[in-house]
Tab-separated table of C-alpha atoms in Angstrom:
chain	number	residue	atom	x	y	z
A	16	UNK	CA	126.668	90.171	95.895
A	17	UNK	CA	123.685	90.188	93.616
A	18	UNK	CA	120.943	92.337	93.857
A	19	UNK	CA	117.234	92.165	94.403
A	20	UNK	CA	116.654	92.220	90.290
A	21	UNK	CA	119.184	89.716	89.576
A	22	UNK	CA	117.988	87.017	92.293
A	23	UNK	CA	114.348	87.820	91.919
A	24	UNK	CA	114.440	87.334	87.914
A	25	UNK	CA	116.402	83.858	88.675
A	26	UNK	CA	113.556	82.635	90.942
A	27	UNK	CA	110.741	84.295	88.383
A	28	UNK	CA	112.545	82.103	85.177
A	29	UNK	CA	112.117	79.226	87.213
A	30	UNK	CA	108.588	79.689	87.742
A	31	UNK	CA	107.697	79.860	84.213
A	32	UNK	CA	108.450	76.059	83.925
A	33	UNK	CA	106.195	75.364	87.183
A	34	UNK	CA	102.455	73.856	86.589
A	35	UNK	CA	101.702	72.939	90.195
A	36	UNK	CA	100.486	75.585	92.450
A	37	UNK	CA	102.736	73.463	95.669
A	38	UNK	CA	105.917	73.441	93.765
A	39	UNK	CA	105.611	76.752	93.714
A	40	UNK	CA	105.270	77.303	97.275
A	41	UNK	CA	108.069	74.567	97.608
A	42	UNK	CA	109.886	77.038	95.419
A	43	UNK	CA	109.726	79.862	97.215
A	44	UNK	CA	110.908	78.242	100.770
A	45	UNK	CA	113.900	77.050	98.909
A	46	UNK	CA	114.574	80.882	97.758
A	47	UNK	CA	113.973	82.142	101.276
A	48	UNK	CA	116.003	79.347	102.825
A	49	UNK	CA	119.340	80.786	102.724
A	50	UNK	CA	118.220	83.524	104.625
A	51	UNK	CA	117.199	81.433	107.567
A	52	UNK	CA	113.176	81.886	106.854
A	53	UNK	CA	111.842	78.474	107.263
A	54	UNK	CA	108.375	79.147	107.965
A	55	UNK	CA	105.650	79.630	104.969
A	56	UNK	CA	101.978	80.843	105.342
A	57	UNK	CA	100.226	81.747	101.998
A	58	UNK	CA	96.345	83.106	102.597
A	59	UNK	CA	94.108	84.212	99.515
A	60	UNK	CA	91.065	86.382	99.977
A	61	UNK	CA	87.744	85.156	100.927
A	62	UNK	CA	84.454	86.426	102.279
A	63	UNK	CA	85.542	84.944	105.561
A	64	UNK	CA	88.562	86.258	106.631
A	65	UNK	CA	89.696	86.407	108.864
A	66	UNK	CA	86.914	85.400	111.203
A	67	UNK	CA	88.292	81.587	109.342
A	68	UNK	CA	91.350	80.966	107.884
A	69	UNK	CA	90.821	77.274	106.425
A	70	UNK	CA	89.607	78.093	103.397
A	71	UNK	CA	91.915	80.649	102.525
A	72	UNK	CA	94.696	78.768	103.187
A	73	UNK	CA	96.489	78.140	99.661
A	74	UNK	CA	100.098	76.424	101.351
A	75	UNK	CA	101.427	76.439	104.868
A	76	UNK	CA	103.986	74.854	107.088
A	77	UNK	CA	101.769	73.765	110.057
A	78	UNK	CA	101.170	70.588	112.428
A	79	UNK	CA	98.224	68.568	110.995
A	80	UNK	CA	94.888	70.294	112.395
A	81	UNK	CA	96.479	73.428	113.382
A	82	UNK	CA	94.229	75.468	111.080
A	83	UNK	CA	90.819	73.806	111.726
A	84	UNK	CA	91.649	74.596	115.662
A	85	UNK	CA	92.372	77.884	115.001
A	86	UNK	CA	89.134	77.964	114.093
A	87	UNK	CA	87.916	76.548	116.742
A	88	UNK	CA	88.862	78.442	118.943
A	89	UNK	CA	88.019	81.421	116.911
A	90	UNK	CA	91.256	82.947	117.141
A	91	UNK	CA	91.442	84.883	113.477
A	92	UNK	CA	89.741	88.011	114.269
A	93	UNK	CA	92.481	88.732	117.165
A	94	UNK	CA	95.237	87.586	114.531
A	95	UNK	CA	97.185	90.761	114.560
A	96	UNK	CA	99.309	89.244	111.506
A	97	UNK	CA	96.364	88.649	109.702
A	98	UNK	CA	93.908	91.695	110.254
A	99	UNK	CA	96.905	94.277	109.647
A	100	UNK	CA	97.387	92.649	106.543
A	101	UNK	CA	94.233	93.437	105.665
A	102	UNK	CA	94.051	96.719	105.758
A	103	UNK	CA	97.230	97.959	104.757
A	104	UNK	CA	100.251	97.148	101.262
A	105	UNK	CA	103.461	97.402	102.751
A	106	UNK	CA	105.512	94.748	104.318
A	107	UNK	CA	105.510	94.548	107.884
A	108	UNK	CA	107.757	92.271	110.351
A	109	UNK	CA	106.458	90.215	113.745
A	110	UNK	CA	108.538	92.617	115.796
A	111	UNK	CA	106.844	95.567	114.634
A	112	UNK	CA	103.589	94.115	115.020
A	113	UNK	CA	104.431	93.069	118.321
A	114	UNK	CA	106.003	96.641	119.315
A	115	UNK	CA	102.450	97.761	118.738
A	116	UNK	CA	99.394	98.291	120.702
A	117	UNK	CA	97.984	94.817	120.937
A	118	UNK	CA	94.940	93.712	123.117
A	119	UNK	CA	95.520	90.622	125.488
A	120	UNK	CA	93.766	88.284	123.506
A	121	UNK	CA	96.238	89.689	120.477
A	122	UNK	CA	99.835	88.818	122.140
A	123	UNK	CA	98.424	85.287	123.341
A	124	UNK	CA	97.145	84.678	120.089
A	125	UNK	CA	100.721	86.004	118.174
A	126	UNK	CA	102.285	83.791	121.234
A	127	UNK	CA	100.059	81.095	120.084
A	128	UNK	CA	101.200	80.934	116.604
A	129	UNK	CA	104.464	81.572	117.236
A	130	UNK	CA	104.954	78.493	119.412
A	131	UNK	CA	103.269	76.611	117.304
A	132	UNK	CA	104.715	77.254	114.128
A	133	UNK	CA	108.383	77.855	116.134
A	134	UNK	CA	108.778	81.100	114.582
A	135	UNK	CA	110.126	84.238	116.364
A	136	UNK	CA	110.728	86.758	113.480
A	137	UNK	CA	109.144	87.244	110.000
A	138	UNK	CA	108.007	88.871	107.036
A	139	UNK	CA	104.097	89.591	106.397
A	140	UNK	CA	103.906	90.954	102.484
A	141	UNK	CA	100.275	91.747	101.934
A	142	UNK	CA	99.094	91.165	98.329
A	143	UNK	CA	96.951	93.247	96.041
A	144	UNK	CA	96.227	94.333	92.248
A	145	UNK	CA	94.375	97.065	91.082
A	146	UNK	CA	94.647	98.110	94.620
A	147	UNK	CA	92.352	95.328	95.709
A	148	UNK	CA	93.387	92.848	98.607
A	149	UNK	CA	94.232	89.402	96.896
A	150	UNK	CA	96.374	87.687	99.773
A	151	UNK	CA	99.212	87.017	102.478
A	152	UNK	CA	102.231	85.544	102.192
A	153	UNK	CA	104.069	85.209	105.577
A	154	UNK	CA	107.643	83.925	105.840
A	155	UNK	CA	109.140	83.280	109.166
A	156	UNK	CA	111.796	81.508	110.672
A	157	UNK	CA	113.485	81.343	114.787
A	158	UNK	CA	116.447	83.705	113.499
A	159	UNK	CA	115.833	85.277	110.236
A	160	UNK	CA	117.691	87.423	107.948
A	161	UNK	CA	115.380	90.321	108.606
A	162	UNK	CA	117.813	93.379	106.744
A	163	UNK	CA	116.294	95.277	104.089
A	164	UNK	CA	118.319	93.494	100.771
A	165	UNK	CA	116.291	89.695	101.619
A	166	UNK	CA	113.074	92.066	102.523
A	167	UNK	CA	113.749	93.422	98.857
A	168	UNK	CA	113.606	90.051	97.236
A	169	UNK	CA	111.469	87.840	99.163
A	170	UNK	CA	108.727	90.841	98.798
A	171	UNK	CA	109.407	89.900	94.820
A	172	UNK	CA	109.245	86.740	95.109
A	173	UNK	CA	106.454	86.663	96.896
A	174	UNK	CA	104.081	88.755	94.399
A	175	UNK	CA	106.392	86.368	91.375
A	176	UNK	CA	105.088	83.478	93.209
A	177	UNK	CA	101.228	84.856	94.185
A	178	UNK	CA	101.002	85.431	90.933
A	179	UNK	CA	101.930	82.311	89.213
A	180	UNK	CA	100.225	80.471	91.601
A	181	UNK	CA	96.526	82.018	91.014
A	182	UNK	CA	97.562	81.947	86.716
A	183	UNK	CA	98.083	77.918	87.396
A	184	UNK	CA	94.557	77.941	89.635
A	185	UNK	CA	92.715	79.806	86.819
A	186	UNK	CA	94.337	78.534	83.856
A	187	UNK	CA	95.748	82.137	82.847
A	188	UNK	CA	98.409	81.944	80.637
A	189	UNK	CA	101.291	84.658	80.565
A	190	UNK	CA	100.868	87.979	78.101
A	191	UNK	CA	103.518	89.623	76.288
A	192	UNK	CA	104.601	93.117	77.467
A	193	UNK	CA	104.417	96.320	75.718
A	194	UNK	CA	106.604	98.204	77.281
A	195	UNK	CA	108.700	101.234	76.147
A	196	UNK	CA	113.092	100.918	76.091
A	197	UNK	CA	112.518	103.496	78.540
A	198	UNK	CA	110.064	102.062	80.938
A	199	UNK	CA	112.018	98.944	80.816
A	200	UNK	CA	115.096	100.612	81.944
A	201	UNK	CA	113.499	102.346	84.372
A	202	UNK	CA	111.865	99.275	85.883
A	203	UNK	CA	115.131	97.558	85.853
A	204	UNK	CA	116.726	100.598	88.235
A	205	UNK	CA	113.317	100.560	90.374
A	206	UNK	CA	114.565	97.032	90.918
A	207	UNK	CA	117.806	97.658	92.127
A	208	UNK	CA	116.364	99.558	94.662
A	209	UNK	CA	117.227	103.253	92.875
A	210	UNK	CA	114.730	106.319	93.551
A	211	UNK	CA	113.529	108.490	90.705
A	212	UNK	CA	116.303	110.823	91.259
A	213	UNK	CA	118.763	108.214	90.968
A	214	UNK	CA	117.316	106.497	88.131
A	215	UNK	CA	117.255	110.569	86.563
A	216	UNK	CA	121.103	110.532	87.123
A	217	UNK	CA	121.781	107.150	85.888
A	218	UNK	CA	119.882	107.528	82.522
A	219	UNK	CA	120.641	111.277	82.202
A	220	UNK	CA	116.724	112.389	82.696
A	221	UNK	CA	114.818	114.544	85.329
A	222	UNK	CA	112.946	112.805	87.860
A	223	UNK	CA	109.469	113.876	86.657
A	224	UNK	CA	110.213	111.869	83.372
A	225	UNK	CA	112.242	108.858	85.456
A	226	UNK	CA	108.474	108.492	87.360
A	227	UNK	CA	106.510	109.738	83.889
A	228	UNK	CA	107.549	106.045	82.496
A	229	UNK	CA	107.531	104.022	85.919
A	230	UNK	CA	103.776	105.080	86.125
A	231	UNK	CA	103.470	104.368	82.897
A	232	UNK	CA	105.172	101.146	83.253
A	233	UNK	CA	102.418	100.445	86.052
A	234	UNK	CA	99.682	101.209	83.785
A	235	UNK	CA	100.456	98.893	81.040
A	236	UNK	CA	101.209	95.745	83.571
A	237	UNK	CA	98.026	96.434	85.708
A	238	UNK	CA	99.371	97.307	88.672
A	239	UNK	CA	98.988	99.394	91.274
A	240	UNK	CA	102.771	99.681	93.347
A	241	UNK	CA	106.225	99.606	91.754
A	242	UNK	CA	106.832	95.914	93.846
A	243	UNK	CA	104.400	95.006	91.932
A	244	UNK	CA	105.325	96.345	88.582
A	245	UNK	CA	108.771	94.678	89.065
A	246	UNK	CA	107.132	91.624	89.574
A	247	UNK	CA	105.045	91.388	86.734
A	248	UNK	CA	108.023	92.913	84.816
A	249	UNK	CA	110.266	89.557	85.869
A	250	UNK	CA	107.402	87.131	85.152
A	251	UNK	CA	106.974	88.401	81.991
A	252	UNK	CA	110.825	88.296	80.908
A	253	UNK	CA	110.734	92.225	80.354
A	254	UNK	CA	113.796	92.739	82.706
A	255	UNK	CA	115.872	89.908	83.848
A	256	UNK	CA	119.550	89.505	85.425
């Protein structure tokens, strides 16, 4: 089986090539295909949302006019999808949300979407740098693969692709890294899904030093969470499969 480095640095290499901000989008359904996710939503930040979602909308999988009549019908402010992305990092599923304390108006408008969009189950991955909200990418599908390993990667792959998409908008090309043999390693184990004390074991170091160099590591890519420092990590080629 590979792991959540090896798969995610596949899927980052291929992005390198990619010049169009669809393709990839078109990429990253294709990575989350096998695990039954067939669904893609992809928001960026803007002064009005989520009170509207058109213009934030950078790619998603929806019946023509589906967004402008959300709209309409002012639905985004009681998008519980939406507004908990907003105000928190880590990945969330439509079950949890929905095992929450939703108002009325919240569970028809989560009903609403789901019908529409015929998804039952997904992932929400909130996206930020510097600590600073950036996006949403939403993956969802009638019977996803919702276990941890696909959360693992498809949260990677969605930063990987975030991130190459708004470098294709703005014209940003990639920079070099200048990262220690240490951080690198240590990144590479963060990957793979090991904690500082089992990244201490593996490279025969305490755990304050094994999170001295992730932070570190974090610094020098300017980023806030280790997801994130893995990401930029792939997309810069500093650890790969």
């Amino acid at each position: 089986m590979h792991g959540p480095s090896t798969d995610a640095a596949r899927f980052a290499r291929g992005l390198n090539s990619v010049t169009n901000g669809n393709e990839v989008w078109r990429q990253l359904k294709a990575f989350a295909t096998p695990f039954a996710f067939e669904h893609l939503t992809v928001l960026k930040r803007t002064v009005d949302l989520p009170r509207r979602i058109t213009n934030a909308i950078v790619y998603i999988d929806a019946p023509q006019g589906f967004a402008a009549e959300f709209d309409r019908e002012g639905f985004g402010p009681d998008h519980p999808l939406i507004t908990r992305a907003l105000q928190r990092l880590e990945p969330f599923s439509n079950a949890e949300t929905n095992a929450t304390h939703l108002t009325m108006t919240q569970r028809r408008v989560l009903q609403r979407v789901s019908v529409s969009l015929n998804v039952r189950d997904g992932w929400t991955f909130p996206i930020a740098r510097d600590g600073q909200f950036e996006g949403i990418v939403m993956l969802g599908g009638l019977k996803p693969d919702m276990s941890p390993l696909p959360c693992s990667m498809l949260h990677l792959a969605a930063h990987t692709a975030f991130t190459r998409s708004q470098d294709i908008a703005n014209g940003t090309a990639s920079k070099a890294h200048n990262l220690t043999n240490r951080e690198v390693e240590c990144l590479h184990w963060v990957a793979a899904g090991k904690t500082d004390l089992e990244i201490a074991v593996i490279l025969s170091i305490s755990a304050r030093t094994a999170r001295f160099h992730i932070e570190n590591a974090k610094r020098k890519l300017n980023v806030a969470t280790r997801v994130q420092a893995v990401a930029e990590a792939l997309k810069v080629h500093a650890i790969a499969a």
